[in-house]
Tab-separated table of C-alpha atoms and ligand atoms in Angstrom:
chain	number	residue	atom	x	y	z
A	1292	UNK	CA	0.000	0.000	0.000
A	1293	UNK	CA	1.083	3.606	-0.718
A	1294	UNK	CA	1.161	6.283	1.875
A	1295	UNK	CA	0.409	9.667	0.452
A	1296	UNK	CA	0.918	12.904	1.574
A	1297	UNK	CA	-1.346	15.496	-1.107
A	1298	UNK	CA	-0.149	18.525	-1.375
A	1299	UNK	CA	-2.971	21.014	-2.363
A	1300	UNK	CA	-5.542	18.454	-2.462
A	1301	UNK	CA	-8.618	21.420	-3.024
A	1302	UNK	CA	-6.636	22.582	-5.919
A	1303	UNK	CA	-8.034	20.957	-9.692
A	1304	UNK	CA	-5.021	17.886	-9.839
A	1305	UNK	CA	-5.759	17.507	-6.028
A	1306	UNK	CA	-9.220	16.825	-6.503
A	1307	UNK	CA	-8.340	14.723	-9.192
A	1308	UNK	CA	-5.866	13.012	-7.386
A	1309	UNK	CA	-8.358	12.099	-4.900
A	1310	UNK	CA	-10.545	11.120	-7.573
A	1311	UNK	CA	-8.471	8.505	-8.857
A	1312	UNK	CA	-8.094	7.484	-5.058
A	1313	UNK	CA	-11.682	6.440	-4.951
A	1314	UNK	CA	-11.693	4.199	-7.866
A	1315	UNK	CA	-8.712	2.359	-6.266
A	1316	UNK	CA	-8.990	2.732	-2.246
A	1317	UNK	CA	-7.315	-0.321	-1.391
A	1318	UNK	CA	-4.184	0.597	-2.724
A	1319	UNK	CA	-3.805	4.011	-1.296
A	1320	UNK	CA	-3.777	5.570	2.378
A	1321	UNK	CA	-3.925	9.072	2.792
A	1322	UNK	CA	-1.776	10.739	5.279
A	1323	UNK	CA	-1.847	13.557	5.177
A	1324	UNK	CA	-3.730	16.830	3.082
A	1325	UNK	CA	-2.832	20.154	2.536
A	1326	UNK	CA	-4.951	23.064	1.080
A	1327	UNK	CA	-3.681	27.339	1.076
A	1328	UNK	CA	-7.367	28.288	1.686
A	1329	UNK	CA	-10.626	26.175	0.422
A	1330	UNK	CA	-11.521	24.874	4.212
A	1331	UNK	CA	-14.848	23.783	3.004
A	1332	UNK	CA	-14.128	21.579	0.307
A	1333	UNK	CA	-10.754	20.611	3.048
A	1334	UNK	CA	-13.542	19.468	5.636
A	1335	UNK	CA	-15.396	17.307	3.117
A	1336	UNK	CA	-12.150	15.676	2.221
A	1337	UNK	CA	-11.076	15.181	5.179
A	1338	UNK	CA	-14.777	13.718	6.059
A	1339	UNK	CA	-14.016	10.776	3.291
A	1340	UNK	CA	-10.501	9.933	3.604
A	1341	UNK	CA	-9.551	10.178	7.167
A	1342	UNK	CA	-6.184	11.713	7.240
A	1343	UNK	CA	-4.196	11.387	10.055
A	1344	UNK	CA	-2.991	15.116	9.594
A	1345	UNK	CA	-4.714	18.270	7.390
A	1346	UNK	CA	-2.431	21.438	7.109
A	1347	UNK	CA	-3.995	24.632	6.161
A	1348	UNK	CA	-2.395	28.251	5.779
A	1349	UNK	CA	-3.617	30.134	8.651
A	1350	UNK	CA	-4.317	29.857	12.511
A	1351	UNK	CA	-8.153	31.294	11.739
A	1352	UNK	CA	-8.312	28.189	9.229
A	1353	UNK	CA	-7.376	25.740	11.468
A	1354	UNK	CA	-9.184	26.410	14.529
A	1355	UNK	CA	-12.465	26.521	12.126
A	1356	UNK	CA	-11.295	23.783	10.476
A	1357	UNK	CA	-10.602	21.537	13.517
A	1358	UNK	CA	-14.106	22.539	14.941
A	1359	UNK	CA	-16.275	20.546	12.066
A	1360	UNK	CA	-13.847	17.870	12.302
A	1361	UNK	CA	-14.527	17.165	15.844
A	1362	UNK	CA	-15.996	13.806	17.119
A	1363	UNK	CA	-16.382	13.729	13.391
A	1364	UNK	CA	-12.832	12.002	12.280
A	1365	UNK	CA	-9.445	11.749	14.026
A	1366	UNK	CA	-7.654	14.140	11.919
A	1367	UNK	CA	-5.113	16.359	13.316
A	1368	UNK	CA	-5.434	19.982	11.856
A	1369	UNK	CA	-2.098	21.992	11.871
A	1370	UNK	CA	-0.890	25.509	10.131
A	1371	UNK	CA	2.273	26.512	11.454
A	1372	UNK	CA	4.982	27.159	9.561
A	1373	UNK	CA	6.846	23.985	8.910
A	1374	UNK	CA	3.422	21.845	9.154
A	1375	UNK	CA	4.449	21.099	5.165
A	1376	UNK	CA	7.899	19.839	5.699
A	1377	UNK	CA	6.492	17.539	8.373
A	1378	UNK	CA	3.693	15.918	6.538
A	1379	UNK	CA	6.430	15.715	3.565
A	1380	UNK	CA	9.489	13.973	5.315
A	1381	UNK	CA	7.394	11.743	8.474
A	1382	UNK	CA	8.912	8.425	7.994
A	1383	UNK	CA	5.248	6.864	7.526
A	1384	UNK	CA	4.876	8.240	4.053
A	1385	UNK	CA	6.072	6.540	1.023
A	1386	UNK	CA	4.912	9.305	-1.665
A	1387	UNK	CA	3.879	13.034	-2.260
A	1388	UNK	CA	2.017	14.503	-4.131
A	1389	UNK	CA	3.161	17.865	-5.343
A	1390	UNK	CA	0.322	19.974	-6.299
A	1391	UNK	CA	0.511	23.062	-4.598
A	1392	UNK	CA	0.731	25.641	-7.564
A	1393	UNK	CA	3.061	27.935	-8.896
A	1394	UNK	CA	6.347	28.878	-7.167
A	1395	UNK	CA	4.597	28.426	-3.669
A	1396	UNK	CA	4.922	24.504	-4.358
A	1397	UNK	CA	9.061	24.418	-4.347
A	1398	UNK	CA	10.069	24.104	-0.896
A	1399	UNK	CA	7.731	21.242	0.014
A	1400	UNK	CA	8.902	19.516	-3.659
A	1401	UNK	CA	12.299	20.253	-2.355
A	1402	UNK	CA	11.763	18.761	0.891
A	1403	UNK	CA	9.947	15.627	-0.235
A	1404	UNK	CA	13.242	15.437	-2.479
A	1405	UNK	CA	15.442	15.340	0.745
A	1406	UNK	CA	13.610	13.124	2.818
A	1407	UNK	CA	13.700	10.613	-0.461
A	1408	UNK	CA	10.050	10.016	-0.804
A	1409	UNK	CA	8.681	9.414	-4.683
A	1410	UNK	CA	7.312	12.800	-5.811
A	1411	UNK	CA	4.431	12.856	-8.101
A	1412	UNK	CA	5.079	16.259	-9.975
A	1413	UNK	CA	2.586	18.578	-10.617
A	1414	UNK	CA	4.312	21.486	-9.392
A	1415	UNK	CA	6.192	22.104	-12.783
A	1416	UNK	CA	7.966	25.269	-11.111
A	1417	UNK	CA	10.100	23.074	-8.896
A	1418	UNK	CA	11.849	22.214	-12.267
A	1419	UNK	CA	11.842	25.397	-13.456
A	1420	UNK	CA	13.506	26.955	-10.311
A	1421	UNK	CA	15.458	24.434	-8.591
A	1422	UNK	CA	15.487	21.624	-10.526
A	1423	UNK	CA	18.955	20.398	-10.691
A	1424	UNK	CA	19.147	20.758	-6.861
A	1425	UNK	CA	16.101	18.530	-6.513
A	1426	UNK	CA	16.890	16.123	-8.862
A	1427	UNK	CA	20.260	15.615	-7.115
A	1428	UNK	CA	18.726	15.155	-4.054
A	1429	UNK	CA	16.387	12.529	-5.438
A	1430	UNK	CA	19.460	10.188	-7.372
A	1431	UNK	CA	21.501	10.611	-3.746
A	1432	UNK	CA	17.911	9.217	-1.919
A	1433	UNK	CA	17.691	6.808	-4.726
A	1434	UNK	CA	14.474	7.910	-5.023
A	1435	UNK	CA	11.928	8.991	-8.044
A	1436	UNK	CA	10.289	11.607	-9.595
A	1437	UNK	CA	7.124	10.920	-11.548
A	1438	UNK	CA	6.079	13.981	-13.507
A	1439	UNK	CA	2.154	14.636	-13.479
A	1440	UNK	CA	2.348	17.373	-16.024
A	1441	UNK	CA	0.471	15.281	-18.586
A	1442	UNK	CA	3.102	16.211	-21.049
A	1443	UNK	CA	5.952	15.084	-19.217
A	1444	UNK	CA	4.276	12.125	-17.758
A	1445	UNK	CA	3.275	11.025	-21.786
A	1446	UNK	CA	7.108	11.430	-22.609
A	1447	UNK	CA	7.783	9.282	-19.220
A	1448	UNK	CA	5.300	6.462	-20.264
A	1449	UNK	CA	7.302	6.082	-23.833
A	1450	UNK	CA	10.934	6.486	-22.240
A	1451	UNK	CA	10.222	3.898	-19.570
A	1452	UNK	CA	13.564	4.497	-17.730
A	1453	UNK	CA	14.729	1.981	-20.399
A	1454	UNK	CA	16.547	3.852	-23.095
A	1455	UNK	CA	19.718	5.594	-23.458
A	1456	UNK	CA	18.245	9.456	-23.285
A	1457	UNK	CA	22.151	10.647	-24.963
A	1458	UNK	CA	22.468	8.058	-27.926
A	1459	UNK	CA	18.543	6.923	-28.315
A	1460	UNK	CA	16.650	9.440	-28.048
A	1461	UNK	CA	16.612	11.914	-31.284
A	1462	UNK	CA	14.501	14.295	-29.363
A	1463	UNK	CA	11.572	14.940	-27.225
A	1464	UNK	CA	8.232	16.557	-28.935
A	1465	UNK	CA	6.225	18.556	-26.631
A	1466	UNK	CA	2.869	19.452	-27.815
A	1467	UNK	CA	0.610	22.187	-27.546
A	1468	UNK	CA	-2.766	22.686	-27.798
A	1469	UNK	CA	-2.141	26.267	-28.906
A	1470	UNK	CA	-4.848	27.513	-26.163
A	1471	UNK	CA	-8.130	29.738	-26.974
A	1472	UNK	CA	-5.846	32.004	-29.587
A	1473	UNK	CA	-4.355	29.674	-31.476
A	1474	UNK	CA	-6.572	31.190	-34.339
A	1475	UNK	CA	-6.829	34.717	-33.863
A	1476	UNK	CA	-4.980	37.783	-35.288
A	1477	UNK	CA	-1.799	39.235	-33.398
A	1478	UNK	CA	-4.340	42.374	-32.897
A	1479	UNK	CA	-6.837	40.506	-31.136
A	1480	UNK	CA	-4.402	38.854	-28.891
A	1481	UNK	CA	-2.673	41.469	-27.910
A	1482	UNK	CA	-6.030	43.362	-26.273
A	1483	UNK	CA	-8.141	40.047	-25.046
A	1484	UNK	CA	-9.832	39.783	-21.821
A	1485	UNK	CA	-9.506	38.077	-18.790
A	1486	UNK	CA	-12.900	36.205	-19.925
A	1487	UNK	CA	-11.421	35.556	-23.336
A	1488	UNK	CA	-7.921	34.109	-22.222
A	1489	UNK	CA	-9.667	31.626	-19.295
A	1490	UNK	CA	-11.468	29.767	-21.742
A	1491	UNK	CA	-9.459	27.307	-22.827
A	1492	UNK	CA	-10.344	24.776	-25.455
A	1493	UNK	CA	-9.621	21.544	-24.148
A	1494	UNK	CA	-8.732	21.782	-20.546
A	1495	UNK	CA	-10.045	22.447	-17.690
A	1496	UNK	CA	-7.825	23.871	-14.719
A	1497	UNK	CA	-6.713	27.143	-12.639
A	1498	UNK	CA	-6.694	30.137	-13.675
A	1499	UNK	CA	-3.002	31.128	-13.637
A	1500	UNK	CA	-2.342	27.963	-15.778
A	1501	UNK	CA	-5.156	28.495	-17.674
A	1502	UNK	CA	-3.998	32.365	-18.397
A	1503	UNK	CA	-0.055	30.727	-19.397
A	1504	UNK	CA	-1.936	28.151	-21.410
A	1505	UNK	CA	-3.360	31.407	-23.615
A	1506	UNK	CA	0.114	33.356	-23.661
A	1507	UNK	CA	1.734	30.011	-23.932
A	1508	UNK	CA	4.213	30.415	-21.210
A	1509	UNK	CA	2.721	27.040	-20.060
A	1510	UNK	CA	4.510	25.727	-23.044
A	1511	UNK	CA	7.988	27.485	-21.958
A	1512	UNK	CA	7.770	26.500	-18.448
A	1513	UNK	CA	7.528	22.570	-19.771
A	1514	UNK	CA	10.353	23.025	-22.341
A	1515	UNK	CA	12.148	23.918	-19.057
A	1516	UNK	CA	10.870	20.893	-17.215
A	1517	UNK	CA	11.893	18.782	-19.080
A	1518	UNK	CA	14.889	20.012	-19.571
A	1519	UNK	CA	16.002	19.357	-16.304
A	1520	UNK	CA	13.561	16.496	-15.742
A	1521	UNK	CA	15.026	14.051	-18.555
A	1522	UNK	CA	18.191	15.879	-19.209
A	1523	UNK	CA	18.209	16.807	-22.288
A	1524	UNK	CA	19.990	19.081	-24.509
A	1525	UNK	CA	18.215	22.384	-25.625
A	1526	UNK	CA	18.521	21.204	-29.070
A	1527	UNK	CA	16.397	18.263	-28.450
A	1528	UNK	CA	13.274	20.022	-27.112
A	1529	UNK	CA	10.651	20.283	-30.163
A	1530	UNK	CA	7.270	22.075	-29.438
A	1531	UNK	CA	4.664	21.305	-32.068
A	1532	UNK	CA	0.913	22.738	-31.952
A	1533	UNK	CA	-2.075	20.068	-31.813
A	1534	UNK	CA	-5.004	21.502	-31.016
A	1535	UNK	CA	-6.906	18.213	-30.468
A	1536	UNK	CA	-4.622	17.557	-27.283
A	1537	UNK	CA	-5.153	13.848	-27.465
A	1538	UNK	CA	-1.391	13.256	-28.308
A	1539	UNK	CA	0.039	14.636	-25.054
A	1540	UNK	CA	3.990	14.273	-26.372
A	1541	UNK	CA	6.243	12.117	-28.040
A	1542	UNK	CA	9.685	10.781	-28.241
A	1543	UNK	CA	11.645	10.466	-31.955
A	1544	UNK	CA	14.165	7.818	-31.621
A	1545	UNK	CA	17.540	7.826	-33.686
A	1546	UNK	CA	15.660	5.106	-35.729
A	1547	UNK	CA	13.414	7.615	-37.204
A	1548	UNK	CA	10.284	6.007	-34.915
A	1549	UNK	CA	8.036	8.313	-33.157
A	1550	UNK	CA	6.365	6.971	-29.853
A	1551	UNK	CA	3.697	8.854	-28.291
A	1552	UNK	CA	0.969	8.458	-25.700
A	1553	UNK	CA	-2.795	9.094	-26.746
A	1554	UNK	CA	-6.030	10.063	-24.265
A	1555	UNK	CA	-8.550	12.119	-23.412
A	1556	UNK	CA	-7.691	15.544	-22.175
A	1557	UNK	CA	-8.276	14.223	-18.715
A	1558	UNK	CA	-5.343	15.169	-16.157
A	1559	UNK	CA	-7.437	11.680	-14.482
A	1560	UNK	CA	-5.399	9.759	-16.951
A	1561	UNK	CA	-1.489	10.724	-15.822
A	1562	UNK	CA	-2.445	11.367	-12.228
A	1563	UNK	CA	-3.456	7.331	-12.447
A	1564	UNK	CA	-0.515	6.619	-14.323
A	1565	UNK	CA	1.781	8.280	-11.494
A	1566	UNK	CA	-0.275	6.807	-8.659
A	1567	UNK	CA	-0.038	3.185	-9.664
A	1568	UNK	CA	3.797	3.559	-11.095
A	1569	UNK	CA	4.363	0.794	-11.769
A	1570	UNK	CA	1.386	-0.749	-11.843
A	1571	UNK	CA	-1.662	0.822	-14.055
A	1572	UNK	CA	-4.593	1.198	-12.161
A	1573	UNK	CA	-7.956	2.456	-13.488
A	1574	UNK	CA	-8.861	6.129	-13.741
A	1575	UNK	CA	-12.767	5.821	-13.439
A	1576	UNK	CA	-12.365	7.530	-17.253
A	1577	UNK	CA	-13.487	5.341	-20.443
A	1578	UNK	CA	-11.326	4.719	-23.531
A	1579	UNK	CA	-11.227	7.257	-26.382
A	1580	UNK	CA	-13.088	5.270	-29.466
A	1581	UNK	CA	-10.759	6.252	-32.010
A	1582	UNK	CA	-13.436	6.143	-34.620
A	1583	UNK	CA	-14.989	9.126	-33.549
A	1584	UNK	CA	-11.331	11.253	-34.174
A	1585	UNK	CA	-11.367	12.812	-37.511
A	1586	UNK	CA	-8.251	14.770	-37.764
A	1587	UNK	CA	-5.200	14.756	-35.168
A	1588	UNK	CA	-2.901	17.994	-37.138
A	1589	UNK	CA	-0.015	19.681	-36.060
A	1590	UNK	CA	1.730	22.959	-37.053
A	1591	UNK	CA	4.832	24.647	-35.791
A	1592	UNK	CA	4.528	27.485	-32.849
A	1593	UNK	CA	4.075	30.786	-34.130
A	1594	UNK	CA	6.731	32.734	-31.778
A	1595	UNK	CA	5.259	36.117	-32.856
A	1596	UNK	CA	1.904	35.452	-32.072
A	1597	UNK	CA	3.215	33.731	-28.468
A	1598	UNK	CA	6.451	35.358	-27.741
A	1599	UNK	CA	6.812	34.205	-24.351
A	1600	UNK	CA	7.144	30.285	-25.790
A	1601	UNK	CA	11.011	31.723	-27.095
A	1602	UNK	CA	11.765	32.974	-23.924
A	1603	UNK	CA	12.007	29.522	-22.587
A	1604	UNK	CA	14.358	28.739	-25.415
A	1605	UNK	CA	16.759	31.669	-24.442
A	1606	UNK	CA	16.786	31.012	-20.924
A	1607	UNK	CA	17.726	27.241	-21.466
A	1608	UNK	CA	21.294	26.304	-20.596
A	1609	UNK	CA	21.996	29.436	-19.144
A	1610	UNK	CA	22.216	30.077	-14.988
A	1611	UNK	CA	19.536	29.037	-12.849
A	1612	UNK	CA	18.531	32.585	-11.944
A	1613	UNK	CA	17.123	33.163	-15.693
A	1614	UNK	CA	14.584	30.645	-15.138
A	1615	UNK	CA	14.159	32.225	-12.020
A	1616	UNK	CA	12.919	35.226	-13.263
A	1617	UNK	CA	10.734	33.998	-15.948
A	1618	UNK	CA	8.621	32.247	-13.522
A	1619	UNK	CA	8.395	34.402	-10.761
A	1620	UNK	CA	8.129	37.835	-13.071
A	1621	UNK	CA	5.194	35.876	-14.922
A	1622	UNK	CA	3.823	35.442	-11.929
A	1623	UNK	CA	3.250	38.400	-10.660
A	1624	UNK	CA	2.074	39.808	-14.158
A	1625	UNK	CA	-0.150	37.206	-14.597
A	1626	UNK	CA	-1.839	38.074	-11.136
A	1627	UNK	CA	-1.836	41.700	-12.222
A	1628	UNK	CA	-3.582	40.811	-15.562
A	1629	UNK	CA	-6.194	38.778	-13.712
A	1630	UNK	CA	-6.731	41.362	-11.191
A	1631	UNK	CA	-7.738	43.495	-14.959
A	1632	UNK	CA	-4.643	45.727	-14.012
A	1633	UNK	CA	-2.400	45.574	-17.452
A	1634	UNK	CA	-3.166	44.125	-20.462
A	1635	UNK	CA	-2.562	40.689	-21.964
A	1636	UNK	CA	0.268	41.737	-24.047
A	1637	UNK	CA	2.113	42.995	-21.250
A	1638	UNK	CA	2.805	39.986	-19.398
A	1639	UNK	CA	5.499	38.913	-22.662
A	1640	UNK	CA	6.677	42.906	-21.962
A	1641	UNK	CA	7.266	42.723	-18.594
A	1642	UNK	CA	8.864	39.267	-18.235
A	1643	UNK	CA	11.136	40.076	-21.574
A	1644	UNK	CA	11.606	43.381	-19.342
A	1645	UNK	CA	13.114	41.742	-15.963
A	1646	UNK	CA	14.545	39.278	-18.159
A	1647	UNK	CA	16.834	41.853	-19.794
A	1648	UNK	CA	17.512	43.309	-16.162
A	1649	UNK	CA	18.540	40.478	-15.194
A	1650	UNK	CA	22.444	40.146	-14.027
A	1651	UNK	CA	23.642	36.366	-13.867
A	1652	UNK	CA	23.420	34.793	-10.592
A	1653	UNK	CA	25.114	31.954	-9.743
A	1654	UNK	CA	22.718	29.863	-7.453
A	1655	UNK	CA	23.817	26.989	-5.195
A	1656	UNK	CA	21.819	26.346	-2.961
A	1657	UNK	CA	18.216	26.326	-2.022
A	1658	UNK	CA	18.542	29.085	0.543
A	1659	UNK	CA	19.938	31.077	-2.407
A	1660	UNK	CA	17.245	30.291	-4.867
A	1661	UNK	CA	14.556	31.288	-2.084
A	1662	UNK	CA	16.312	34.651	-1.420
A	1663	UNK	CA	17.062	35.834	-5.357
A	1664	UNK	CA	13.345	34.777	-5.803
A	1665	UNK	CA	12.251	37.215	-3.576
A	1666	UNK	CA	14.133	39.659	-4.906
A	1667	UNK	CA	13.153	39.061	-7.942
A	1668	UNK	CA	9.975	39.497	-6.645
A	1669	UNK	CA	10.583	42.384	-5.019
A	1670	UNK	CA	12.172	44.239	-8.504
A	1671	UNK	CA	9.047	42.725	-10.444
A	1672	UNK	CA	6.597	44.631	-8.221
A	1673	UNK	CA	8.746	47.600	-8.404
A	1674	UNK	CA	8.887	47.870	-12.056
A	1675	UNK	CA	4.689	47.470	-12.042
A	1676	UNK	CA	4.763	50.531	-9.811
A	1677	UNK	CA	7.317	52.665	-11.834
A	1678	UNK	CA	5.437	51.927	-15.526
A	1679	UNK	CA	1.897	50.797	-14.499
A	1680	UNK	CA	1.190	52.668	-11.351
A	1681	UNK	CA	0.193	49.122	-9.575
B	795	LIG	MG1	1.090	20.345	-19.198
């Protein structure tokens, strides 16, 4: 049996973790759960799987928290700071799943990755930000990383941990869905809405991710994962659009053979695939009948129309601190174009922007990587004063 620890279970992979939990109770015990701030939907979680421990973010949260829980279910309801790293490292559990989003997610990942328990990824930004010091962590721990990103996890299905990456592997193919503006003019794009850019095509998930899906710095934050995750060269990283999203990525061999992994736009589908690693277990979900697909196309990225895809191509093989500031400066401009503060165009402006300000840090540790974060922070905020009066 597997011991989890979920890490922003309220969250959309969280519930779906859970989800896939249901169809295969047996095999799973939940530990612990963590959530930043849903303490309703936290309760009725905690109601069905009987945690031993629930962390939320403040003391307000927990005391309200604990209070329906009472006589209810023995779970134990903590908040303070460093509630995370213990429901990540107790020697009881054998996985974790990351799912806390956006930068927030990297110290538990990072924890989790010393205390050598398997991390199921979903927290792409641990790769992006620390991932060589995480992945080191996890070879000395012998442990594992199993990406959830359902790119990363397709591309992890075909490699199998069998091949040579370095003399097999031709390269990875990352695909794209393209997001609601695949089809529009450059005009358009550049003034759309909040509204416009959260309604993606195909999936369904948070808003942040939903907004990067639309500017396509989703896209450049998983060249970047898997840069790190499989090692690759930046030369082997291909991006190609396919709007149908039911080829989630391939891998071209030296052969000329292309393997890929096909299914519904589900994130179900590699959330069972990570759980069960490496088993399969079901996903509650149904086959796709492939009769009903008419087309499956692909096309290359258009880097005009989506500038911020190229950033992740220059940032690649250069220091840790330019990946750095891509995430967190897209961040922060994505939460000011949600809060309707700038406009969709300016998130590529102001991440090219601290990009360019940018002077090369070289980043050992994790307490370094947490400090020039929040500096970068700190300068990103500072620059939406000075030019946007935020
Ligand atoms: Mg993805």
């Amino acid at each position: 049996m597997k011991t989890l620890s979920i890490l922003g279970s309220t969250g959309s992979i969280g519930q779906n973790v859970l989800e896939v939990v249901r169809h295969n109770r047996t095999n799973f015990k939940i530990f612990a759960l963590s959530c930043h701030k849903n303490i309703e939907l936290m309760k009725l979680q905690c109601l069905e799987f009987s945690p031993n421990f629930a962390v939320v973010s403040t003391h307000q949260d927990a005391k309200k928290l604990a209070e329906h829980l009472k006589h209810k279910v023995d779970t134990e309801v903590l908040f303070e700071e460093g509630a995370l790293s213990f429901i990540v490292q107790h020697a009881d559990v054998t996985h974790v799943v990351a799912a806390i989003a956006n930068s927030a997610g990297l110290k538990s990942t990072y924890d989790a990755s010393k205390a050598g328990k398997e991390i199921l990824l979903a927290n792409k930004e641990s790769m992006v930000m620390a991932g060589p010091l995480i992945l080191s962590q996890v070879s000395e721990n012998n442990s594992r990383i199993i990406p959830i990103d359902s790119e990363h996890n397709a591309i992890y299905q075909v490699l199998n941990n069998e091949v040579n990456i370095e003399s097999q592997v031709k390269k990875v193919i990352l695909t794209a869905s393209g997001g609601p503006f695949l089809n529009e003019s450059l005009e358009k794009i550049d003034s759309a809405t909040v509204e416009q850019a959260l309604n993606h095509p195909n999936w369904k998930m948070g808003d942040k991710i939903t907004i990067d899906s639309a500017t396509m710095m989703n896209k450049a934050l998983e060249v970047i994962e898997a840069f790190y995750l499989f090692d690759l060269p930046k030369a082997k990283i291909d991006v190609v659009v396919h709007p149908q999203s039911i080829i989630h990525s391939m891998v071209e061999f030296v052969d000329g053979s292309i393997l890929c992994q096909l299914g519904f736009s589900d994130m179900k589908i590699p959330i069972s695939y990570a759980l069960g690693y490496p088993e399969r277990i079901t996903s509650g979900l149904r086959g796709i009948d492939l009769t009903t697909i008419e087309n499956l196309s692909f096309s290359k990225p258009d880097f005009q129309k989506f500038p911020c895809l190229k950033l992740a191509y220059d940032v690649l093989g250069k220091t840790l601190s330019h990946s750095i500031v891509l995430n967190i400066a897209n961040e922060i401009a994505v939460e000011a174009f949600l809060d309707k503060k700038i406009k969709f165009n300016q998130i590529f402006v102001i991440v090219n922007e601290m990009l360019s300000k940018l002077k090369n840090e070289n980043l050992l540790s994790i307490d370094d990587i947490f400090s020039f974060s929040e500096f970068v922070g700190k300068q990103t905020r500072f620059y939406l004063q000075e030019h946007y009066k935020i």
